[in-house]
Amino acid sequence: MAKNSGRRCWLEYRQGMREQFHRRTHISQKLSVALSDNEFSLVYQPIINVTTGSVIVVETLVRWNSPELGVVSAEELIDAAEHCGMIRDISSWIYKQACQDFIAIRNRFGEQVLLSVNISGLQILQGSVVESLVDALADTGLKPDDLVLELTENVMLPDSTEYAGTINQLVAMGFGIAIDDFGSGFSCLAYLNSIPADWVKLDREFVRQLNKGTETIRCINQLINALGMQVIVEGIENQTQSHQLKACGVLNQQGFWHSKPIGLQGLLKGSGELRKINDM
Ligand code: C2E
Ligand code: MG
Ligand code: MG
Ligand code: MG
């Protein structure tokens, strides 16, 4: 019986792997045409300081509504692009477009606003990210310190020596660095003081755990601030969560409650989706 069910699990697992492989292959085959036919688009999700109500950073997120495949998630798109060698070209397009859009975003929200972009670990490994970013800046006259690069924690660990050279180069050039999704993987607090980041984005799992108490987040926030880094909490979906976090001293907040990711025109119009925090 146990043997049979074990076998069924294994078969389902293999079946799942096969489907995932086919899906990835299918997506990969469309990427090149999608890029040249301009099928990708960008949305922006603000990060807000809840004491001042001002937008401090705007995060860039890629979107793809394929005529053949329908909506492909950002995660699937990036995963396929990494596997088929398209990550460099697609990322270059994303950075260029985001930097162009950012001129209008800054005019709308003020000089203090920064632009953040997500960086795939593979691009750090390949080193191609430096050239892609430099090109995007050159096209628009922006400076490295206008940008925040969001890197996941596995890329940032001090013993990830294969990433370190490129990360140090980016830091030396003046780019801001954020650790994305901190707390979602094998986050080790002991490493925090040797990571060259300016921002730590706490994963939305911390928000989910708020109903069990606020001490963890209060202490982590203090610890990260004491190490000279700023905290952002992502995935805030309602007013209660936002208030709880504010009471814990977490002032930089991002999530559907404040604003869903939104196209450039919607963001510029601030069409009601960008929640004013002052009146909360
Ligand atoms: P991420 O950088 O951690 O982005 C946050 C994700 O959470 C986004 O999903 C966003 O739409 C979603 N989100 C934001 N607020 C909330 C909330 O309050 N509740 C919930 N449930 N979700 C929220 P998205 O856009 O599907 O992106 C998923 C991941 O794909 C990103 O995670 C990032 O790792 C990657 N990604 C997205 N765009 C890019 C890109 O341009 N380049 C690279 N390399 N990766 C990207
Ligand atoms: Mg991110
Ligand atoms: Mg994140
Ligand atoms: Mg993520």
mmCIF file of C-alpha atoms and ligand atoms in Angstrom:
data_model
loop_
_atom_site.group_PDB
_atom_site.id
_atom_site.type_symbol
_atom_site.label_atom_id
_atom_site.label_comp_id
_atom_site.label_asym_id
_atom_site.label_seq_id
_atom_site.Cartn_x
_atom_site.Cartn_y
_atom_site.Cartn_z
ATOM 1 C CA MET A 1 0.000 0.000 0.000
ATOM 2 C CA ALA A 2 2.687 2.456 1.151
ATOM 3 C CA LYS A 3 4.810 1.268 -1.719
ATOM 4 C CA ASN A 4 1.985 1.894 -4.183
ATOM 5 C CA SER A 5 1.265 5.371 -2.922
ATOM 6 C CA GLY A 6 4.990 6.170 -2.973
ATOM 7 C CA ARG A 7 5.088 5.100 -6.585
ATOM 8 C CA ARG A 8 2.068 7.233 -7.418
ATOM 9 C CA CYS A 9 3.706 10.269 -5.814
ATOM 10 C CA TRP A 10 6.838 9.632 -7.820
ATOM 11 C CA LEU A 11 4.874 9.341 -11.047
ATOM 12 C CA GLU A 12 2.963 12.535 -10.277
ATOM 13 C CA TYR A 13 6.223 14.255 -9.484
ATOM 14 C CA ARG A 14 7.722 13.130 -12.800
ATOM 15 C CA GLN A 15 4.575 14.159 -14.636
ATOM 16 C CA GLY A 16 4.736 17.602 -12.972
ATOM 17 C CA MET A 17 8.400 17.987 -13.903
ATOM 18 C CA ARG A 18 7.628 17.054 -17.489
ATOM 19 C CA GLU A 19 4.784 19.566 -17.733
ATOM 20 C CA GLN A 20 6.950 22.272 -16.236
ATOM 21 C CA PHE A 21 9.710 21.455 -18.710
ATOM 22 C CA HIS A 22 7.284 21.624 -21.650
ATOM 23 C CA ARG A 23 5.794 24.884 -20.435
ATOM 24 C CA ARG A 24 9.233 26.418 -20.052
ATOM 25 C CA THR A 25 10.278 25.223 -23.503
ATOM 26 C CA HIS A 26 7.077 26.606 -24.980
ATOM 27 C CA ILE A 27 7.609 29.990 -23.322
ATOM 28 C CA SER A 28 11.286 30.052 -24.312
ATOM 29 C CA GLN A 29 10.413 29.578 -27.978
ATOM 30 C CA LYS A 30 8.246 32.711 -27.945
ATOM 31 C CA LEU A 31 10.584 35.051 -26.086
ATOM 32 C CA SER A 32 12.655 36.320 -28.964
ATOM 33 C CA VAL A 33 9.637 37.287 -31.100
ATOM 34 C CA ALA A 34 7.876 38.704 -28.056
ATOM 35 C CA LEU A 35 10.819 41.019 -27.434
ATOM 36 C CA SER A 36 11.028 42.226 -31.030
ATOM 37 C CA ASP A 37 7.231 42.605 -31.284
ATOM 38 C CA ASN A 38 7.168 44.701 -28.105
ATOM 39 C CA GLU A 39 4.877 42.332 -26.201
ATOM 40 C CA PHE A 40 6.437 42.980 -22.795
ATOM 41 C CA SER A 41 5.308 45.845 -20.666
ATOM 42 C CA LEU A 42 6.198 47.311 -17.313
ATOM 43 C CA VAL A 43 4.183 48.095 -14.218
ATOM 44 C CA TYR A 44 5.351 50.033 -11.206
ATOM 45 C CA GLN A 45 4.626 49.510 -7.538
ATOM 46 C CA PRO A 46 5.429 52.378 -5.169
ATOM 47 C CA ILE A 47 7.108 52.042 -1.789
ATOM 48 C CA ILE A 48 5.746 54.658 0.546
ATOM 49 C CA ASN A 49 7.000 56.319 3.700
ATOM 50 C CA VAL A 50 3.889 56.234 5.839
ATOM 51 C CA THR A 51 4.860 59.167 8.053
ATOM 52 C CA THR A 52 5.268 61.615 5.184
ATOM 53 C CA GLY A 53 2.927 59.877 2.736
ATOM 54 C CA SER A 54 5.540 60.307 0.010
ATOM 55 C CA VAL A 55 6.683 57.776 -2.555
ATOM 56 C CA ILE A 56 10.330 56.943 -1.867
ATOM 57 C CA VAL A 57 10.999 54.166 -4.378
ATOM 58 C CA VAL A 58 9.101 52.837 -7.383
ATOM 59 C CA GLU A 59 9.693 49.142 -8.157
ATOM 60 C CA THR A 60 9.683 47.938 -11.759
ATOM 61 C CA LEU A 61 7.870 44.665 -12.522
ATOM 62 C CA VAL A 62 7.667 43.054 -15.954
ATOM 63 C CA ARG A 63 4.393 41.896 -17.523
ATOM 64 C CA TRP A 64 3.703 39.731 -20.555
ATOM 65 C CA ASN A 65 0.342 39.088 -22.125
ATOM 66 C CA SER A 66 1.280 36.778 -24.983
ATOM 67 C CA PRO A 67 -1.121 36.525 -27.949
ATOM 68 C CA GLU A 68 -0.512 32.760 -27.974
ATOM 69 C CA LEU A 69 0.124 31.828 -24.342
ATOM 70 C CA GLY A 70 -2.032 34.375 -22.542
ATOM 71 C CA VAL A 71 -0.698 35.955 -19.376
ATOM 72 C CA VAL A 72 2.709 34.572 -18.431
ATOM 73 C CA SER A 73 3.774 35.374 -14.863
ATOM 74 C CA ALA A 74 6.923 37.398 -14.229
ATOM 75 C CA GLU A 75 8.475 34.414 -12.470
ATOM 76 C CA GLU A 76 7.849 32.063 -15.399
ATOM 77 C CA LEU A 77 9.098 34.633 -17.868
ATOM 78 C CA ILE A 78 12.361 35.277 -15.987
ATOM 79 C CA ASP A 79 12.894 31.556 -15.351
ATOM 80 C CA ALA A 80 12.495 30.719 -19.055
ATOM 81 C CA ALA A 81 14.672 33.663 -20.103
ATOM 82 C CA GLU A 82 17.441 32.443 -17.777
ATOM 83 C CA HIS A 83 17.264 28.952 -19.215
ATOM 84 C CA CYS A 84 17.277 29.900 -22.877
ATOM 85 C CA GLY A 85 19.890 32.624 -22.840
ATOM 86 C CA MET A 86 17.499 35.562 -23.319
ATOM 87 C CA ILE A 87 17.844 37.078 -19.845
ATOM 88 C CA ARG A 88 20.414 39.623 -20.932
ATOM 89 C CA ASP A 89 18.406 41.019 -23.861
ATOM 90 C CA ILE A 90 15.099 41.064 -21.998
ATOM 91 C CA SER A 91 16.640 42.698 -18.935
ATOM 92 C CA SER A 92 18.337 45.312 -21.096
ATOM 93 C CA TRP A 93 14.958 46.180 -22.559
ATOM 94 C CA ILE A 94 13.409 46.356 -19.070
ATOM 95 C CA TYR A 95 16.127 48.647 -17.685
ATOM 96 C CA LYS A 96 16.022 50.983 -20.696
ATOM 97 C CA GLN A 97 12.259 51.283 -20.659
ATOM 98 C CA ALA A 98 12.143 51.744 -16.882
ATOM 99 C CA CYS A 99 14.813 54.467 -16.949
ATOM 100 C CA GLN A 100 12.921 56.288 -19.696
ATOM 101 C CA ASP A 101 9.649 56.066 -17.786
ATOM 102 C CA PHE A 102 11.408 57.172 -14.617
ATOM 103 C CA ILE A 103 11.982 60.690 -15.969
ATOM 104 C CA ALA A 104 8.204 61.260 -15.903
ATOM 105 C CA ILE A 105 7.817 59.409 -12.576
ATOM 106 C CA ARG A 106 10.344 61.693 -10.930
ATOM 107 C CA ASN A 107 8.687 64.790 -12.357
ATOM 108 C CA ARG A 108 5.433 63.595 -10.848
ATOM 109 C CA PHE A 109 6.635 62.411 -7.411
ATOM 110 C CA GLY A 110 9.716 64.571 -6.788
ATOM 111 C CA GLU A 111 13.495 64.401 -6.780
ATOM 112 C CA GLN A 112 13.702 62.122 -3.730
ATOM 113 C CA VAL A 113 12.148 59.182 -5.590
ATOM 114 C CA LEU A 114 14.378 56.263 -6.582
ATOM 115 C CA LEU A 115 13.761 53.614 -9.241
ATOM 116 C CA SER A 116 14.211 49.967 -8.309
ATOM 117 C CA VAL A 117 14.725 47.095 -10.714
ATOM 118 C CA ASN A 118 14.881 43.367 -9.991
ATOM 119 C CA ILE A 119 18.083 41.641 -11.008
ATOM 120 C CA SER A 120 18.285 37.961 -11.821
ATOM 121 C CA GLY A 121 21.070 36.032 -10.091
ATOM 122 C CA LEU A 122 22.209 34.635 -13.423
ATOM 123 C CA GLN A 123 22.908 38.109 -14.733
ATOM 124 C CA ILE A 124 25.107 38.769 -11.751
ATOM 125 C CA LEU A 125 26.950 35.516 -12.442
ATOM 126 C CA GLN A 126 27.413 36.429 -16.093
ATOM 127 C CA GLY A 127 28.397 39.980 -15.217
ATOM 128 C CA SER A 128 26.182 41.205 -18.082
ATOM 129 C CA VAL A 129 24.118 43.314 -15.700
ATOM 130 C CA VAL A 130 26.774 46.019 -15.487
ATOM 131 C CA GLU A 131 26.743 46.741 -19.209
ATOM 132 C CA SER A 132 22.928 46.558 -19.418
ATOM 133 C CA LEU A 133 22.571 49.088 -16.596
ATOM 134 C CA VAL A 134 25.278 51.413 -17.904
ATOM 135 C CA ASP A 135 23.563 51.465 -21.319
ATOM 136 C CA ALA A 136 20.197 52.256 -19.779
ATOM 137 C CA LEU A 137 21.672 55.113 -17.737
ATOM 138 C CA ALA A 138 23.594 56.536 -20.695
ATOM 139 C CA ASP A 139 20.396 56.677 -22.755
ATOM 140 C CA THR A 140 18.549 58.687 -20.126
ATOM 141 C CA GLY A 141 21.157 60.702 -18.222
ATOM 142 C CA LEU A 142 20.287 59.037 -14.915
ATOM 143 C CA LYS A 143 23.012 58.242 -12.367
ATOM 144 C CA PRO A 144 23.698 54.941 -10.577
ATOM 145 C CA ASP A 145 22.514 56.458 -7.288
ATOM 146 C CA ASP A 146 19.071 57.061 -8.832
ATOM 147 C CA LEU A 147 18.654 53.287 -8.956
ATOM 148 C CA VAL A 148 18.123 50.545 -6.384
ATOM 149 C CA LEU A 149 19.016 47.020 -7.500
ATOM 150 C CA GLU A 150 16.870 44.316 -5.893
ATOM 151 C CA LEU A 151 18.848 41.109 -5.376
ATOM 152 C CA THR A 152 17.638 38.017 -3.570
ATOM 153 C CA GLU A 153 19.425 36.851 -0.458
ATOM 154 C CA ASN A 154 21.073 33.772 -2.013
ATOM 155 C CA VAL A 155 22.967 36.137 -4.309
ATOM 156 C CA MET A 156 23.988 38.364 -1.419
ATOM 157 C CA LEU A 157 25.437 35.837 1.025
ATOM 158 C CA PRO A 158 29.118 36.548 1.766
ATOM 159 C CA ASP A 159 30.144 33.004 0.830
ATOM 160 C CA SER A 160 28.535 33.363 -2.603
ATOM 161 C CA THR A 161 31.943 34.283 -3.936
ATOM 162 C CA GLU A 162 30.963 33.815 -7.557
ATOM 163 C CA TYR A 163 28.589 36.773 -7.202
ATOM 164 C CA ALA A 164 30.792 38.982 -5.035
ATOM 165 C CA GLY A 165 32.961 40.538 -7.761
ATOM 166 C CA THR A 166 30.017 41.922 -9.718
ATOM 167 C CA ILE A 167 28.157 43.061 -6.608
ATOM 168 C CA ASN A 168 31.207 44.929 -5.325
ATOM 169 C CA GLN A 169 31.591 46.541 -8.728
ATOM 170 C CA LEU A 170 27.960 47.713 -8.674
ATOM 171 C CA VAL A 171 28.368 49.077 -5.138
ATOM 172 C CA ALA A 172 31.557 50.917 -6.145
ATOM 173 C CA MET A 173 29.712 52.449 -9.118
ATOM 174 C CA GLY A 174 27.175 53.929 -6.700
ATOM 175 C CA PHE A 175 24.072 51.801 -7.273
ATOM 176 C CA GLY A 176 21.797 51.344 -4.276
ATOM 177 C CA ILE A 177 21.379 47.705 -3.258
ATOM 178 C CA ALA A 178 18.323 46.047 -1.711
ATOM 179 C CA ILE A 179 18.054 42.479 -0.437
ATOM 180 C CA ASP A 180 14.721 41.251 -1.801
ATOM 181 C CA ASP A 181 12.439 38.699 -0.118
ATOM 182 C CA PHE A 182 14.557 38.658 3.032
ATOM 183 C CA GLY A 183 13.256 35.978 5.367
ATOM 184 C CA SER A 184 11.738 33.775 2.668
ATOM 185 C CA GLY A 185 14.692 31.420 2.330
ATOM 186 C CA PHE A 186 17.616 30.615 4.553
ATOM 187 C CA SER A 187 18.117 34.161 5.779
ATOM 188 C CA CYS A 188 20.861 34.232 8.318
ATOM 189 C CA LEU A 189 20.887 37.204 10.645
ATOM 190 C CA ALA A 190 24.580 36.694 11.327
ATOM 191 C CA TYR A 191 25.336 37.693 7.740
ATOM 192 C CA LEU A 192 23.444 40.960 7.824
ATOM 193 C CA ASN A 193 26.386 43.058 8.938
ATOM 194 C CA SER A 194 28.636 41.851 6.143
ATOM 195 C CA ILE A 195 26.219 42.401 3.288
ATOM 196 C CA PRO A 196 26.769 45.586 1.280
ATOM 197 C CA ALA A 197 23.093 46.559 1.105
ATOM 198 C CA ASP A 198 21.339 49.859 1.744
ATOM 199 C CA TRP A 199 17.855 48.367 1.999
ATOM 200 C CA VAL A 200 16.392 45.134 3.285
ATOM 201 C CA LYS A 201 12.986 44.155 1.925
ATOM 202 C CA LEU A 202 11.302 41.867 4.415
ATOM 203 C CA ASP A 203 9.309 39.144 2.733
ATOM 204 C CA ARG A 204 5.522 39.190 2.963
ATOM 205 C CA GLU A 205 5.693 36.115 5.169
ATOM 206 C CA PHE A 206 6.483 38.557 8.002
ATOM 207 C CA VAL A 207 3.190 40.311 7.285
ATOM 208 C CA ARG A 208 1.318 37.010 7.390
ATOM 209 C CA GLN A 209 2.827 36.266 10.791
ATOM 210 C CA LEU A 210 1.709 39.581 12.296
ATOM 211 C CA ASN A 211 -1.413 38.043 13.799
ATOM 212 C CA LYS A 212 0.846 35.900 15.986
ATOM 213 C CA GLY A 213 2.548 38.955 17.462
ATOM 214 C CA THR A 214 4.660 41.910 16.475
ATOM 215 C CA GLU A 215 7.844 41.383 18.528
ATOM 216 C CA THR A 216 9.756 39.619 15.758
ATOM 217 C CA ILE A 217 9.264 42.353 13.238
ATOM 218 C CA ARG A 218 9.874 45.087 15.801
ATOM 219 C CA CYS A 219 13.241 43.564 16.735
ATOM 220 C CA ILE A 220 14.319 42.791 13.190
ATOM 221 C CA ASN A 221 13.472 46.330 12.160
ATOM 222 C CA GLN A 222 15.593 47.721 15.013
ATOM 223 C CA LEU A 223 18.453 45.366 14.244
ATOM 224 C CA ILE A 224 18.559 46.269 10.549
ATOM 225 C CA ASN A 225 18.323 49.986 11.314
ATOM 226 C CA ALA A 226 21.120 49.671 13.866
ATOM 227 C CA LEU A 227 23.279 48.132 11.135
ATOM 228 C CA GLY A 228 22.700 51.254 9.045
ATOM 229 C CA MET A 229 20.229 49.808 6.559
ATOM 230 C CA GLN A 230 16.654 50.790 5.840
ATOM 231 C CA VAL A 231 13.770 48.338 6.121
ATOM 232 C CA ILE A 232 10.940 47.957 3.637
ATOM 233 C CA VAL A 233 8.120 45.533 4.289
ATOM 234 C CA GLU A 234 6.403 44.055 1.224
ATOM 235 C CA GLY A 235 3.026 42.422 0.815
ATOM 236 C CA ILE A 236 0.895 44.691 3.007
ATOM 237 C CA GLU A 237 -2.682 43.968 2.017
ATOM 238 C CA ASN A 238 -4.839 45.823 4.538
ATOM 239 C CA GLN A 239 -5.006 48.795 6.834
ATOM 240 C CA THR A 240 -4.607 46.748 10.020
ATOM 241 C CA GLN A 241 -1.291 45.348 8.824
ATOM 242 C CA SER A 242 -0.106 48.784 7.796
ATOM 243 C CA HIS A 243 -0.998 50.235 11.212
ATOM 244 C CA GLN A 244 0.616 47.359 13.102
ATOM 245 C CA LEU A 245 3.820 47.789 11.148
ATOM 246 C CA LYS A 246 3.842 51.523 11.629
ATOM 247 C CA ALA A 247 3.464 50.966 15.386
ATOM 248 C CA CYS A 248 6.542 48.695 15.204
ATOM 249 C CA GLY A 249 8.523 51.475 13.535
ATOM 250 C CA VAL A 250 8.363 50.037 10.022
ATOM 251 C CA LEU A 251 7.728 53.179 8.014
ATOM 252 C CA ASN A 252 8.653 52.105 4.482
ATOM 253 C CA GLN A 253 5.801 50.009 3.208
ATOM 254 C CA GLN A 254 4.785 48.326 -0.045
ATOM 255 C CA GLY A 255 1.795 46.187 -0.934
ATOM 256 C CA PHE A 256 -1.631 45.996 -2.534
ATOM 257 C CA TRP A 257 -3.059 48.117 0.310
ATOM 258 C CA HIS A 258 -0.950 51.119 -0.684
ATOM 259 C CA SER A 259 -0.957 50.468 -4.408
ATOM 260 C CA LYS A 260 -1.098 47.522 -6.747
ATOM 261 C CA PRO A 261 1.549 47.429 -9.466
ATOM 262 C CA ILE A 262 0.215 49.856 -12.062
ATOM 263 C CA GLY A 263 1.081 50.999 -15.611
ATOM 264 C CA LEU A 264 2.975 54.252 -16.125
ATOM 265 C CA GLN A 265 -0.043 56.354 -17.070
ATOM 266 C CA GLY A 266 -2.062 55.138 -14.095
ATOM 267 C CA LEU A 267 0.833 55.803 -11.755
ATOM 268 C CA LEU A 268 1.312 59.344 -13.073
ATOM 269 C CA LYS A 269 -2.372 60.123 -12.715
ATOM 270 C CA GLY A 270 -2.323 58.598 -9.231
ATOM 271 C CA SER A 271 -5.855 57.564 -10.157
ATOM 272 C CA GLY A 272 -7.089 56.846 -6.649
ATOM 273 C CA GLU A 273 -5.090 53.626 -6.509
ATOM 274 C CA LEU A 274 -2.217 55.334 -4.784
ATOM 275 C CA ARG A 275 -3.496 55.417 -1.255
ATOM 276 C CA LYS A 276 -2.829 58.532 0.774
ATOM 277 C CA ILE A 277 -1.439 57.411 4.082
ATOM 278 C CA ASN A 278 -1.710 60.741 5.880
ATOM 279 C CA ASP A 279 -5.380 60.249 6.566
ATOM 280 C CA MET A 280 -4.967 56.763 8.005
HETATM 281 P P1 C2E B 1 9.426 40.525 -6.101
HETATM 282 O O1 C2E B 1 10.492 41.390 -6.672
HETATM 283 O O2 C2E B 1 9.577 40.109 -4.695
HETATM 284 O O3 C2E B 1 8.072 41.319 -6.343
HETATM 285 C C1 C2E B 1 6.954 41.264 -5.498
HETATM 286 C C2 C2E B 1 5.836 40.446 -6.086
HETATM 287 O O4 C2E B 1 4.742 40.453 -5.167
HETATM 288 C C3 C2E B 1 5.257 40.995 -7.385
HETATM 289 O O5 C2E B 1 4.787 39.886 -8.148
HETATM 290 C C4 C2E B 1 4.094 41.852 -6.915
HETATM 291 O O6 C2E B 1 3.096 42.023 -7.902
HETATM 292 C C5 C2E B 1 3.585 41.018 -5.764
HETATM 293 N N1 C2E B 1 2.943 41.837 -4.733
HETATM 294 C C6 C2E B 1 3.116 43.138 -4.445
HETATM 295 N N2 C2E B 1 2.351 43.525 -3.399
HETATM 296 C C7 C2E B 1 1.666 42.431 -2.995
HETATM 297 C C8 C2E B 1 0.700 42.171 -1.955
HETATM 298 O O7 C2E B 1 0.317 43.046 -1.175
HETATM 299 N N3 C2E B 1 0.230 40.898 -1.852
HETATM 300 C C9 C2E B 1 0.634 39.907 -2.693
HETATM 301 N N4 C2E B 1 0.095 38.690 -2.535
HETATM 302 N N5 C2E B 1 1.533 40.105 -3.679
HETATM 303 C C10 C2E B 1 2.049 41.354 -3.833
HETATM 304 P P2 C2E B 1 5.178 39.695 -9.686
HETATM 305 O O8 C2E B 1 5.108 41.006 -10.405
HETATM 306 O O9 C2E B 1 4.392 38.550 -10.214
HETATM 307 O O10 C2E B 1 6.714 39.304 -9.616
HETATM 308 C C11 C2E B 1 7.125 38.112 -9.025
HETATM 309 C C12 C2E B 1 8.636 38.043 -9.001
HETATM 310 O O11 C2E B 1 9.157 37.969 -10.329
HETATM 311 C C13 C2E B 1 9.300 39.273 -8.376
HETATM 312 O O12 C2E B 1 9.260 39.170 -6.958
HETATM 313 C C14 C2E B 1 10.684 39.179 -8.960
HETATM 314 O O13 C2E B 1 11.461 38.254 -8.260
HETATM 315 C C15 C2E B 1 10.397 38.635 -10.348
HETATM 316 N N6 C2E B 1 10.356 39.759 -11.312
HETATM 317 C C16 C2E B 1 9.324 40.578 -11.624
HETATM 318 N N7 C2E B 1 9.699 41.499 -12.551
HETATM 319 C C17 C2E B 1 11.023 41.244 -12.808
HETATM 320 C C18 C2E B 1 11.999 41.861 -13.669
HETATM 321 O O14 C2E B 1 11.757 42.858 -14.365
HETATM 322 N N8 C2E B 1 13.267 41.295 -13.669
HETATM 323 C C19 C2E B 1 13.581 40.228 -12.867
HETATM 324 N N9 C2E B 1 14.838 39.723 -12.940
HETATM 325 N N10 C2E B 1 12.684 39.643 -12.052
HETATM 326 C C20 C2E B 1 11.427 40.137 -12.011
HETATM 327 MG MG MG B 2 11.533 42.946 -5.963
HETATM 328 MG MG MG B 3 10.152 40.751 -3.004
HETATM 329 MG MG MG B 4 9.954 37.609 -5.035
#
